[in-house]
Each structure stands twice: as C-alpha cells, then as structure tokens.
Amino acid sequence: MALTNREIADIFETVADMLQIRGDVIHRVLSYRRASETIRELPRDLRAISAEGGLSDLPGIGKTLADKIDEMLETGELEFYSRLAAEIPPGLVRVMHVNGVGPKKARLFWDEMNIASLEALEEAAEASLLRPLKGMGAKSEQRILEGIAALARKTGRTPLGVALPAAQELLDSLLSLPQAGCGYVAGSIRRGRPSIGDVDLLVASDEAAPLMDAFVSMPQVARVLGHGPTKSSVELHSGLQVDLRVLSAARMGTALSYFTGSQAHNVRLRERALRLGYSLNEHALRPVGADGSSLDEEANHVLCASEEELYERLGLPFIAPELREDAGEFEAADAGELPELITLQDLRADLHMHSTWSDGREDIRAMVGGARARGRKTVVITDHSQYSAIANGLDADRLLRQQLEVRAVDREFPDMRVLHGVEMDIRADGTLDYPDDLLSQLDFVVASLHYSLRQERSVITRRLLNAIENPHVDLIGHPHGQLIEKRPPADLDMDAVFEAAARTGTALEINSNPQRLDLEAHYARRAVELGIPLSINSDAHDTAGMDLLPYGILTARRGWVQAENVINAWPQDRLLAWLERKA
Ligand code: DGT
Ligand code: CA
Ligand code: CA
Ligand code: ZN
C-alpha cells in the first residue's frame, strides 16, 4: 500500500504525541511535529522528492527523518511507530487530546488506572475514580467529562466557511455596543486557513467589562469557558470555541499582529525586534537595556496602534496576513519582492457556474444578472455533463439546446459577454464525457473529477492527465475533489499534473466554495512558480453562491497569487484570445 504525504504526516504527528506521553525531550517531540507540518503542506509528492534524493533538504527534515520517510514509502509502514505503539497504546493519544488532560495526565491515568482509551477515561471519570489521583479532584474530573463531550461534538477543525461568518457576526454584535472602538477577527481566520481551530476576536475599548459581559451572554453561546477582565472564552452551540480580548486602541497594532500569528511568523518578528533593541510581545515594543533586561517602566514602551506602524518600526513593509506563515515572506520583504496579491476587485470574469439546466437553483438569465451586479463582465455557464446523472447532467442534445438559450441571454446583456461552457465529467474509466466534435462547439470546457475519487494514484492521475491533454479542455475544476474536514483529496501525482498543465497551457482552478478551496494555497503557489494559469471561480449554484468568491481570493492570496496569474482577472480581450490558444 503506497502511503500519501498526508498519511505520512499523520504518522509523524501521532509519533510526536506518543513521544510526548512517553516523556521524551521536547526537542525530539517538536522535530516530529515540525516534520509532520512540513509534509502536510508540501506541494509535491514525497516519492518524487525522495527519488531526487531531496528529502533532507526539506525544512525540519534531517537524515534520520528522511530515512524514516523512505522506509514508509518503501514498506508502507514505520517500524519505529510499531515499536512505540507496543509501548504507548495509540488510544492514549486520543486521551491526551481531551481538553484538560494533556500528555502528563494521560500518562498518569494509564500508569495508575490502566486507562488507554476515551471510553475507559469516560467510565472512570463518571465513576469518580480519577479524583484520588495526584493533582486531580472533583472539578477536574468534571472538566474531563466536558472535554470528552466537546471532543465528540467536534470533528477536528472547523471549515473556514463556517467559522468566518460566525466570527464576523459575533464581532459585529460587539462593535455595535457603545463602549467598543475598532475590532478584528484575528488568528487563522484572518490568515485564511481553510479550516480553523478556534476564533480569536480583538476589540479596542477602555471599558472592557461591559463588552465581556455582553460577549459571554450572547445567544450563540452554549458555555462560558472563562470570563476575565481582558479575556473571555466561550463555546458556541456549534461547538466552535471563541476567545475575545479587549485592549486599548493604542496597543491594537501589536495585539493584532500577535494574535493573527502565525506563531512561526511571530517568532521571526520577535527576532527582528531584538536585533533592533526591543523585546516584542502582544502589548508593546519594550527597549532592551544594555544588560539584556527589558526596561519595564511604561514610559519607555513603544505602543503601535496599527500593524503598519509595527512593521515600519521593525524596518519591514506591511506583510499581508495571508502570507504570515514564515514561508519566505521575510526574505521576500527584505528583497523588496513581496507579491502584490490579488483582490476580489480584480476578478472580471466567473468561469464556472451552474443553472437550472443541471443542478443549479436559478436560471441562466438570473445567474448572469447576479454576476453583473457583482461587477463581473464575462460569465461562462458550465452545467454538468451526462455522467453526473444525479446532478441532472446534460446529454449532447440538451447541451446544444442550452447553447441557443445562452446566445439569447448574451444578446440581452449588451454590456456582458456570456459564454457557453460545460463542467464535463472525467469518467471513472478515464474517458471524457463528450466526444471532441461536441466539445469543439463550446466556448469553454471545464473538466472535473466527481466520482471514484479513491482510485489509486496512478489511475486517478491518468484520468486527470487525459483531460489536461485534450485540446478542448481549458480548465481543470477543483482538481483534488476534497471536501474540507469531510473528504480527503484525491491521491494525485501533482508533479505529473503540473507538468502536463504547464506543457499544454491548461488552467487549474481555485474553487471558491469554502467546502472545497481546491487547489489549496500551497499548490496554487507552486502553480504560480511553474507559470501555470490559474482561475478563481464561484462554482455558484445560485446567485448567492457568487458571494463565496472572497474565500477563493483568500486561498489565492495564501498562495502568493497575483492578478497576472489568474485568467479571469485579465481584461476580457486577453481572456478571449487565450481561449483560442488551444483548439
Ligand atoms: P488555530 O486556532 O489552531 O486555527 O490557529 P491560530 O493561528 O488561530 O492559533 P491560536 O488560536 O492558538 O493563536 C492565535 C495566534 O496567537 C497564533 O497564530 C499566534 C499567537 N500565539 C498563540 N500562542 C502563542 C505562543 O505560545 N507563542 C507565540 N509566539 N504566539 C502565540
Ligand atoms: Ca485561532
Ligand atoms: Ca485562540
Ligand atoms: Zn464540480
């Protein structure tokens, strides 16, 4: 069984947890964790990198870890993991992740009570058997039961498309209060991660108490986890956890920067500050004395009301939140080469949307009107093809009849260009759903994988390559077929996909639907490096679906994408000329 990057990353993450429970030195634990993160975000297949002998050039991966990766690639297993699993039951890893447990207590429960699973932990807590243990009591037992319940309600991280609107709604309520100044959604949401752990809100005010009281009693709140003078935490009915911090407007810049993260970016910022003679935290820049001690009288502190000010103090241009992952943004800033990231206003066209002809909820005319109202100048109607029978996909006959309607609507909107396309299935056997002579009558062809997404790598990659190599296919829709936190991406050989796309001039989509966000940012960045054209589309099934484009834009920005890289950000005549490049 060939392991995917993701599976190898999962194994390293579990190893890190097991080592932590075993009580290994933190350095060793962190090296596995870092490797896991590197691999999870890798835009290339580990097998290809291994074949080139490049594993140990990856950040955080030395000879030892490279050997372990090779072992997994060759055998599908890791002996070190098996040995650890014989020593530390894998169920303990779940126990450790219960809020209020952690590695030390997990170890304690196992040593003292032989608890090695969530079920055993729950039983013991319910029978009040944990409270006699060292450092435990009735209250901590109760917290553990709540933690287990929270874990059961929560399936990992929350999709950005769920968390961002919830966060914005809470923030808007807070900002409507008379005591509130400005406010922000910070954390991983602001950086545009496709899924998030918890929500981080910041509000400026000199009167925190009324804001905190209002926050913990909002109707969305299921449980108050903490209610303090400057910080409160709640759990919403949805299971989402939200932290609110209130601070003075004069300190908003340092706080926003700190709580936007990422942690890795913050570490680099602190290093910069230290070189300039400051220690940096969420409150202020504090001058460091000659002896290395920070001068702690407030009078010496440098406050930054805005992030721009903070970056300027550190000798840096403003770095967009989406870039703050310590993934080259500091080097680019120093070289004066930060990208000018794409914005929503740059999108002149929407090249992927559905209508009532297949599974859309509004007709072609309504969809075109909706796109025009949102500032688009070019629209392509791309309904499903016949293979997607459950989506009411179009056979050849209906497709050609639809074309007549598209042409008629195009004439009704003189200021818009309405094109006729299709979202054609790539069938499970790798053949395309329409013959070439039919495809040649369309203005634009999106080809997508929708079914049999669990095929093995060589098979599913071959399917996608068949579409890319076809002279009529312009765009590959949502290439990986993933659903965020629900369905893992198809196991594609992305090196092969990128090679073929670059060679044939086929565009790859960043699908804006927040359930998809596919291509992911790290793949988008790789595509940009390889000169592959990208396209950011709504894949809307009604006009409201067009309002999801900001998610695609966030994802693109995380991938360092500029307007120049995106075919639907080009002027209309350039886009139309590009459409003529193939057949
Ligand atoms: P999440 O919630 O897992 O999706 O990811 P974040 O990035 O929102 O992380 P979170 O909520 O734990 O913390 C928000 C930000 O606060 C994080 O991006 C960086 C900063 N931060 C939190 N804890 C630490 C820390 O221990 N050290 C540093 N340098 N920064 C931290
Ligand atoms: Ca967070
Ligand atoms: Ca947080
Ligand atoms: Zn699709």
mmCIF file of C-alpha atoms in Angstrom, residues 21-283:
data_model
loop_
_atom_site.group_PDB
_atom_site.id
_atom_site.type_symbol
_atom_site.label_atom_id
_atom_site.label_comp_id
_atom_site.label_asym_id
_atom_site.label_seq_id
_atom_site.Cartn_x
_atom_site.Cartn_y
_atom_site.Cartn_z
ATOM 1 C CA ILE A 21 3.279 10.899 26.514
ATOM 2 C CA ARG A 22 6.375 8.765 26.985
ATOM 3 C CA GLY A 23 8.121 11.850 28.347
ATOM 4 C CA ASP A 24 10.820 12.243 25.695
ATOM 5 C CA VAL A 25 12.707 15.529 25.470
ATOM 6 C CA ILE A 26 10.553 18.257 23.926
ATOM 7 C CA HIS A 27 13.137 18.850 21.202
ATOM 8 C CA ARG A 28 12.559 15.381 19.836
ATOM 9 C CA VAL A 29 8.788 15.749 20.055
ATOM 10 C CA LEU A 30 8.903 19.049 18.189
ATOM 11 C CA SER A 31 11.095 17.663 15.424
ATOM 12 C CA TYR A 32 8.382 15.120 14.551
ATOM 13 C CA ARG A 33 5.685 17.754 14.802
ATOM 14 C CA ARG A 34 7.557 20.154 12.549
ATOM 15 C CA ALA A 35 8.211 17.381 10.013
ATOM 16 C CA SER A 36 4.529 16.488 10.061
ATOM 17 C CA GLU A 37 3.582 20.094 9.274
ATOM 18 C CA THR A 38 6.169 20.402 6.518
ATOM 19 C CA ILE A 39 4.902 17.249 4.838
ATOM 20 C CA ARG A 40 1.254 18.207 5.178
ATOM 21 C CA GLU A 41 1.876 21.462 3.305
ATOM 22 C CA LEU A 42 4.205 20.041 0.706
ATOM 23 C CA PRO A 43 3.130 20.855 -2.848
ATOM 24 C CA ARG A 44 5.000 17.852 -4.240
ATOM 25 C CA ASP A 45 4.821 14.101 -3.890
ATOM 26 C CA LEU A 46 7.279 12.821 -1.293
ATOM 27 C CA ARG A 47 8.086 9.912 -3.603
ATOM 28 C CA ALA A 48 9.349 12.251 -6.296
ATOM 29 C CA ILE A 49 11.429 14.228 -3.813
ATOM 30 C CA SER A 50 12.841 11.012 -2.394
ATOM 31 C CA ALA A 51 13.746 9.808 -5.889
ATOM 32 C CA GLU A 52 15.703 13.028 -6.404
ATOM 33 C CA GLY A 53 17.437 12.491 -3.048
ATOM 34 C CA GLY A 54 15.959 15.774 -1.803
ATOM 35 C CA LEU A 55 14.150 14.696 1.388
ATOM 36 C CA SER A 56 16.767 16.027 3.787
ATOM 37 C CA ASP A 57 16.684 19.424 2.054
ATOM 38 C CA LEU A 58 13.100 19.922 3.285
ATOM 39 C CA PRO A 59 12.767 22.294 6.231
ATOM 40 C CA GLY A 60 12.973 20.427 9.533
ATOM 41 C CA ILE A 61 13.871 17.099 7.942
ATOM 42 C CA GLY A 62 17.344 15.708 8.586
ATOM 43 C CA LYS A 63 18.901 12.379 7.788
ATOM 44 C CA THR A 64 17.012 10.422 10.482
ATOM 45 C CA LEU A 65 13.585 11.624 9.434
ATOM 46 C CA ALA A 66 14.445 11.277 5.737
ATOM 47 C CA ASP A 67 15.317 7.610 6.348
ATOM 48 C CA LYS A 68 12.016 7.110 8.136
ATOM 49 C CA ILE A 69 10.110 8.686 5.247
ATOM 50 C CA ASP A 70 11.913 6.397 2.806
ATOM 51 C CA GLU A 71 11.038 3.410 4.951
ATOM 52 C CA MET A 72 7.343 4.357 4.838
ATOM 53 C CA LEU A 73 7.456 4.992 1.096
ATOM 54 C CA GLU A 74 9.057 1.598 0.501
ATOM 55 C CA THR A 75 7.236 -0.613 3.007
ATOM 56 C CA GLY A 76 4.065 1.316 3.805
ATOM 57 C CA GLU A 77 4.999 1.068 7.486
ATOM 58 C CA LEU A 78 7.274 2.579 10.079
ATOM 59 C CA GLU A 79 8.981 0.178 12.427
ATOM 60 C CA PHE A 80 9.647 2.938 14.955
ATOM 61 C CA TYR A 81 5.917 3.645 15.087
ATOM 62 C CA SER A 82 5.103 -0.036 15.631
ATOM 63 C CA ARG A 83 7.632 -0.247 18.444
ATOM 64 C CA LEU A 84 6.227 2.899 20.060
ATOM 65 C CA ALA A 85 2.676 1.600 19.674
ATOM 66 C CA ALA A 86 3.672 -1.523 21.579
ATOM 67 C CA GLU A 87 4.836 0.707 24.387
ATOM 68 C CA ILE A 88 2.253 3.522 24.292
ATOM 69 C CA PRO A 89 -1.262 2.410 23.290
ATOM 70 C CA PRO A 90 -2.446 4.606 20.378
ATOM 71 C CA GLY A 91 -5.759 5.178 22.227
ATOM 72 C CA LEU A 92 -3.801 7.244 24.754
ATOM 73 C CA VAL A 93 -3.186 9.806 22.030
ATOM 74 C CA ARG A 94 -6.936 10.464 21.933
ATOM 75 C CA VAL A 95 -6.998 10.674 25.726
ATOM 76 C CA MET A 96 -4.188 13.236 25.622
ATOM 77 C CA HIS A 97 -6.197 15.444 23.259
ATOM 78 C CA VAL A 98 -9.119 15.793 25.667
ATOM 79 C CA ASN A 99 -9.310 19.380 26.883
ATOM 80 C CA GLY A 100 -7.881 19.389 30.419
ATOM 81 C CA VAL A 101 -5.825 16.197 30.037
ATOM 82 C CA GLY A 102 -2.580 16.639 28.081
ATOM 83 C CA PRO A 103 0.423 14.276 27.924
ATOM 84 C CA LYS A 104 1.315 14.156 31.636
ATOM 85 C CA LYS A 105 -2.174 13.313 32.873
ATOM 86 C CA ALA A 106 -2.692 10.831 30.036
ATOM 87 C CA ARG A 107 0.429 9.070 31.271
ATOM 88 C CA LEU A 108 -0.763 9.245 34.868
ATOM 89 C CA PHE A 109 -4.183 7.714 34.031
ATOM 90 C CA TRP A 110 -2.503 4.930 32.171
ATOM 91 C CA ASP A 111 0.139 4.197 34.794
ATOM 92 C CA GLU A 112 -2.259 4.312 37.724
ATOM 93 C CA MET A 113 -5.555 3.146 36.242
ATOM 94 C CA ASN A 114 -4.646 1.341 33.037
ATOM 95 C CA ILE A 115 -6.749 3.817 31.048
ATOM 96 C CA ALA A 116 -5.867 3.586 27.356
ATOM 97 C CA SER A 117 -8.980 4.798 25.552
ATOM 98 C CA LEU A 118 -11.527 7.616 25.645
ATOM 99 C CA GLU A 119 -14.202 5.146 26.673
ATOM 100 C CA ALA A 120 -12.177 3.943 29.651
ATOM 101 C CA LEU A 121 -11.445 7.540 30.630
ATOM 102 C CA GLU A 122 -15.112 8.463 30.488
ATOM 103 C CA GLU A 123 -16.134 5.464 32.583
ATOM 104 C CA ALA A 124 -13.509 6.210 35.213
ATOM 105 C CA ALA A 125 -14.495 9.879 35.417
ATOM 106 C CA GLU A 126 -18.182 9.025 35.683
ATOM 107 C CA ALA A 127 -17.452 6.563 38.496
ATOM 108 C CA SER A 128 -15.407 9.289 40.284
ATOM 109 C CA LEU A 129 -12.304 7.095 40.140
ATOM 110 C CA LEU A 130 -9.950 9.834 38.915
ATOM 111 C CA ARG A 131 -10.266 12.278 41.787
ATOM 112 C CA PRO A 132 -7.982 10.402 44.210
ATOM 113 C CA LEU A 133 -5.103 10.713 41.722
ATOM 114 C CA LYS A 134 -2.353 13.277 42.190
ATOM 115 C CA GLY A 135 -3.370 16.740 41.010
ATOM 116 C CA MET A 136 -6.951 15.656 40.386
ATOM 117 C CA GLY A 137 -10.242 16.444 42.074
ATOM 118 C CA ALA A 138 -13.986 16.515 41.533
ATOM 119 C CA LYS A 139 -13.708 19.682 39.472
ATOM 120 C CA SER A 140 -11.006 18.390 37.138
ATOM 121 C CA GLU A 141 -12.999 15.177 36.703
ATOM 122 C CA GLN A 142 -15.977 17.262 35.629
ATOM 123 C CA ARG A 143 -13.827 19.222 33.199
ATOM 124 C CA ILE A 144 -12.596 15.995 31.643
ATOM 125 C CA LEU A 145 -16.138 14.785 31.103
ATOM 126 C CA GLU A 146 -16.942 18.098 29.441
ATOM 127 C CA GLY A 147 -13.785 17.778 27.372
ATOM 128 C CA ILE A 148 -14.774 14.308 26.174
ATOM 129 C CA ALA A 149 -18.227 15.582 25.256
ATOM 130 C CA ALA A 150 -16.703 18.541 23.397
ATOM 131 C CA LEU A 151 -14.367 16.224 21.516
ATOM 132 C CA ALA A 152 -17.303 14.040 20.493
ATOM 133 C CA ARG A 153 -19.255 17.067 19.243
ATOM 134 C CA LYS A 154 -16.266 18.331 17.340
ATOM 135 C CA THR A 155 -14.940 16.617 14.278
ATOM 136 C CA GLY A 156 -11.494 18.143 14.202
ATOM 137 C CA ARG A 157 -11.153 21.651 12.875
ATOM 138 C CA THR A 158 -13.976 23.892 11.686
ATOM 139 C CA PRO A 159 -14.168 24.816 7.987
ATOM 140 C CA LEU A 160 -13.346 28.460 7.311
ATOM 141 C CA GLY A 161 -16.716 28.847 5.593
ATOM 142 C CA VAL A 162 -18.453 28.052 8.894
ATOM 143 C CA ALA A 163 -16.067 29.856 11.252
ATOM 144 C CA LEU A 164 -15.645 33.137 9.392
ATOM 145 C CA PRO A 165 -19.336 34.124 9.200
ATOM 146 C CA ALA A 166 -19.836 33.071 12.838
ATOM 147 C CA ALA A 167 -16.830 35.137 13.913
ATOM 148 C CA GLN A 168 -17.928 38.156 11.882
ATOM 149 C CA GLU A 169 -21.424 38.004 13.362
ATOM 150 C CA LEU A 170 -20.095 37.994 16.935
ATOM 151 C CA LEU A 171 -17.684 40.799 16.135
ATOM 152 C CA ASP A 172 -20.442 42.893 14.551
ATOM 153 C CA SER A 173 -22.591 42.486 17.672
ATOM 154 C CA LEU A 174 -19.694 43.589 19.870
ATOM 155 C CA LEU A 175 -18.871 46.550 17.649
ATOM 156 C CA SER A 176 -22.466 47.757 17.870
ATOM 157 C CA LEU A 177 -22.004 48.342 21.616
ATOM 158 C CA PRO A 178 -21.282 51.947 22.671
ATOM 159 C CA GLN A 179 -18.074 51.005 24.547
ATOM 160 C CA ALA A 180 -16.444 49.373 21.520
ATOM 161 C CA GLY A 181 -13.876 51.035 19.279
ATOM 162 C CA CYS A 182 -12.441 49.139 16.341
ATOM 163 C CA GLY A 183 -12.293 45.351 16.248
ATOM 164 C CA TYR A 184 -10.893 42.472 14.253
ATOM 165 C CA VAL A 185 -11.145 38.766 13.614
ATOM 166 C CA ALA A 186 -7.531 37.643 14.106
ATOM 167 C CA GLY A 187 -5.934 34.163 14.230
ATOM 168 C CA SER A 188 -6.015 31.568 11.490
ATOM 169 C CA ILE A 189 -9.252 33.005 10.052
ATOM 170 C CA ARG A 190 -7.505 36.254 9.199
ATOM 171 C CA ARG A 191 -4.702 34.287 7.577
ATOM 172 C CA GLY A 192 -7.318 32.451 5.508
ATOM 173 C CA ARG A 193 -6.561 28.907 6.580
ATOM 174 C CA PRO A 194 -9.133 26.516 5.040
ATOM 175 C CA SER A 195 -10.007 25.119 8.473
ATOM 176 C CA ILE A 196 -9.540 26.657 11.865
ATOM 177 C CA GLY A 197 -9.080 25.546 15.475
ATOM 178 C CA ASP A 198 -10.685 28.423 17.345
ATOM 179 C CA VAL A 199 -11.799 32.001 16.748
ATOM 180 C CA ASP A 200 -9.727 34.931 18.034
ATOM 181 C CA LEU A 201 -11.504 38.274 18.372
ATOM 182 C CA LEU A 202 -9.951 41.599 19.352
ATOM 183 C CA VAL A 203 -11.853 44.741 20.287
ATOM 184 C CA ALA A 204 -10.440 48.123 21.284
ATOM 185 C CA SER A 205 -12.021 49.761 24.312
ATOM 186 C CA ASP A 206 -11.106 51.445 27.585
ATOM 187 C CA GLU A 207 -14.118 49.859 29.234
ATOM 188 C CA ALA A 208 -13.725 46.108 28.904
ATOM 189 C CA ALA A 209 -16.218 44.872 31.495
ATOM 190 C CA PRO A 210 -19.463 45.645 29.643
ATOM 191 C CA LEU A 211 -18.051 44.111 26.459
ATOM 192 C CA MET A 212 -17.037 40.937 28.301
ATOM 193 C CA ASP A 213 -20.458 40.685 29.950
ATOM 194 C CA ALA A 214 -22.213 41.123 26.619
ATOM 195 C CA PHE A 215 -19.942 38.565 24.975
ATOM 196 C CA VAL A 216 -20.497 35.724 27.442
ATOM 197 C CA SER A 217 -24.264 36.233 27.347
ATOM 198 C CA MET A 218 -24.727 36.254 23.574
ATOM 199 C CA PRO A 219 -27.428 33.875 22.308
ATOM 200 C CA GLN A 220 -24.908 31.816 20.289
ATOM 201 C CA VAL A 221 -23.012 30.915 23.471
ATOM 202 C CA ALA A 222 -23.540 27.415 24.878
ATOM 203 C CA ARG A 223 -20.985 27.518 27.680
ATOM 204 C CA VAL A 224 -18.624 30.047 29.236
ATOM 205 C CA LEU A 225 -15.083 28.693 29.480
ATOM 206 C CA GLY A 226 -13.572 31.801 31.013
ATOM 207 C CA HIS A 227 -14.764 35.297 31.961
ATOM 208 C CA GLY A 228 -11.956 37.661 32.852
ATOM 209 C CA PRO A 229 -11.254 41.413 32.777
ATOM 210 C CA THR A 230 -9.384 41.415 29.446
ATOM 211 C CA LYS A 231 -10.003 37.935 28.057
ATOM 212 C CA SER A 232 -13.038 35.686 27.874
ATOM 213 C CA SER A 233 -13.588 32.359 26.141
ATOM 214 C CA VAL A 234 -16.841 30.708 25.173
ATOM 215 C CA GLU A 235 -18.035 27.643 23.354
ATOM 216 C CA LEU A 236 -20.849 28.229 20.858
ATOM 217 C CA HIS A 237 -23.755 25.845 20.287
ATOM 218 C CA SER A 238 -21.961 24.823 17.107
ATOM 219 C CA GLY A 239 -19.043 23.579 19.243
ATOM 220 C CA LEU A 240 -16.806 26.380 17.995
ATOM 221 C CA GLN A 241 -14.598 27.996 20.655
ATOM 222 C CA VAL A 242 -14.185 31.784 20.620
ATOM 223 C CA ASP A 243 -11.675 33.926 22.522
ATOM 224 C CA LEU A 244 -12.286 37.641 22.955
ATOM 225 C CA ARG A 245 -9.589 40.047 24.058
ATOM 226 C CA VAL A 246 -10.254 43.704 24.855
ATOM 227 C CA LEU A 247 -7.420 46.213 24.901
ATOM 228 C CA SER A 248 -6.745 49.905 24.436
ATOM 229 C CA ALA A 249 -6.770 51.250 20.887
ATOM 230 C CA ALA A 250 -3.201 52.483 21.338
ATOM 231 C CA ARG A 251 -1.995 48.848 21.560
ATOM 232 C CA MET A 252 -4.104 47.386 18.752
ATOM 233 C CA GLY A 253 -1.196 47.057 16.298
ATOM 234 C CA THR A 254 0.956 44.825 18.498
ATOM 235 C CA ALA A 255 -2.052 42.809 19.682
ATOM 236 C CA LEU A 256 -3.462 42.280 16.211
ATOM 237 C CA SER A 257 -0.089 41.219 14.908
ATOM 238 C CA TYR A 258 0.471 38.837 17.823
ATOM 239 C CA PHE A 259 -2.952 37.192 17.676
ATOM 240 C CA THR A 260 -3.014 36.979 13.907
ATOM 241 C CA GLY A 261 0.097 34.824 14.019
ATOM 242 C CA SER A 262 1.177 32.505 12.743
ATOM 243 C CA GLN A 263 3.313 31.539 15.664
ATOM 244 C CA ALA A 264 6.213 30.930 13.279
ATOM 245 C CA HIS A 265 5.802 34.416 11.799
ATOM 246 C CA ASN A 266 5.683 35.914 15.303
ATOM 247 C CA VAL A 267 8.935 34.220 16.233
ATOM 248 C CA ARG A 268 10.637 35.873 13.263
ATOM 249 C CA LEU A 269 9.113 39.262 14.170
ATOM 250 C CA ARG A 270 10.463 38.964 17.708
ATOM 251 C CA GLU A 271 13.924 38.170 16.369
ATOM 252 C CA ARG A 272 13.778 41.302 14.207
ATOM 253 C CA ALA A 273 12.685 43.356 17.195
ATOM 254 C CA LEU A 274 15.518 42.018 19.346
ATOM 255 C CA ARG A 275 18.076 42.926 16.700
ATOM 256 C CA LEU A 276 16.744 46.472 16.872
ATOM 257 C CA GLY A 277 16.964 46.515 20.668
ATOM 258 C CA TYR A 278 13.355 45.719 21.552
ATOM 259 C CA SER A 279 11.527 42.847 23.088
ATOM 260 C CA LEU A 280 8.153 42.404 21.406
ATOM 261 C CA ASN A 281 5.011 40.943 22.888
ATOM 262 C CA GLU A 282 1.286 41.450 22.367
ATOM 263 C CA HIS A 283 1.327 44.660 24.411
#
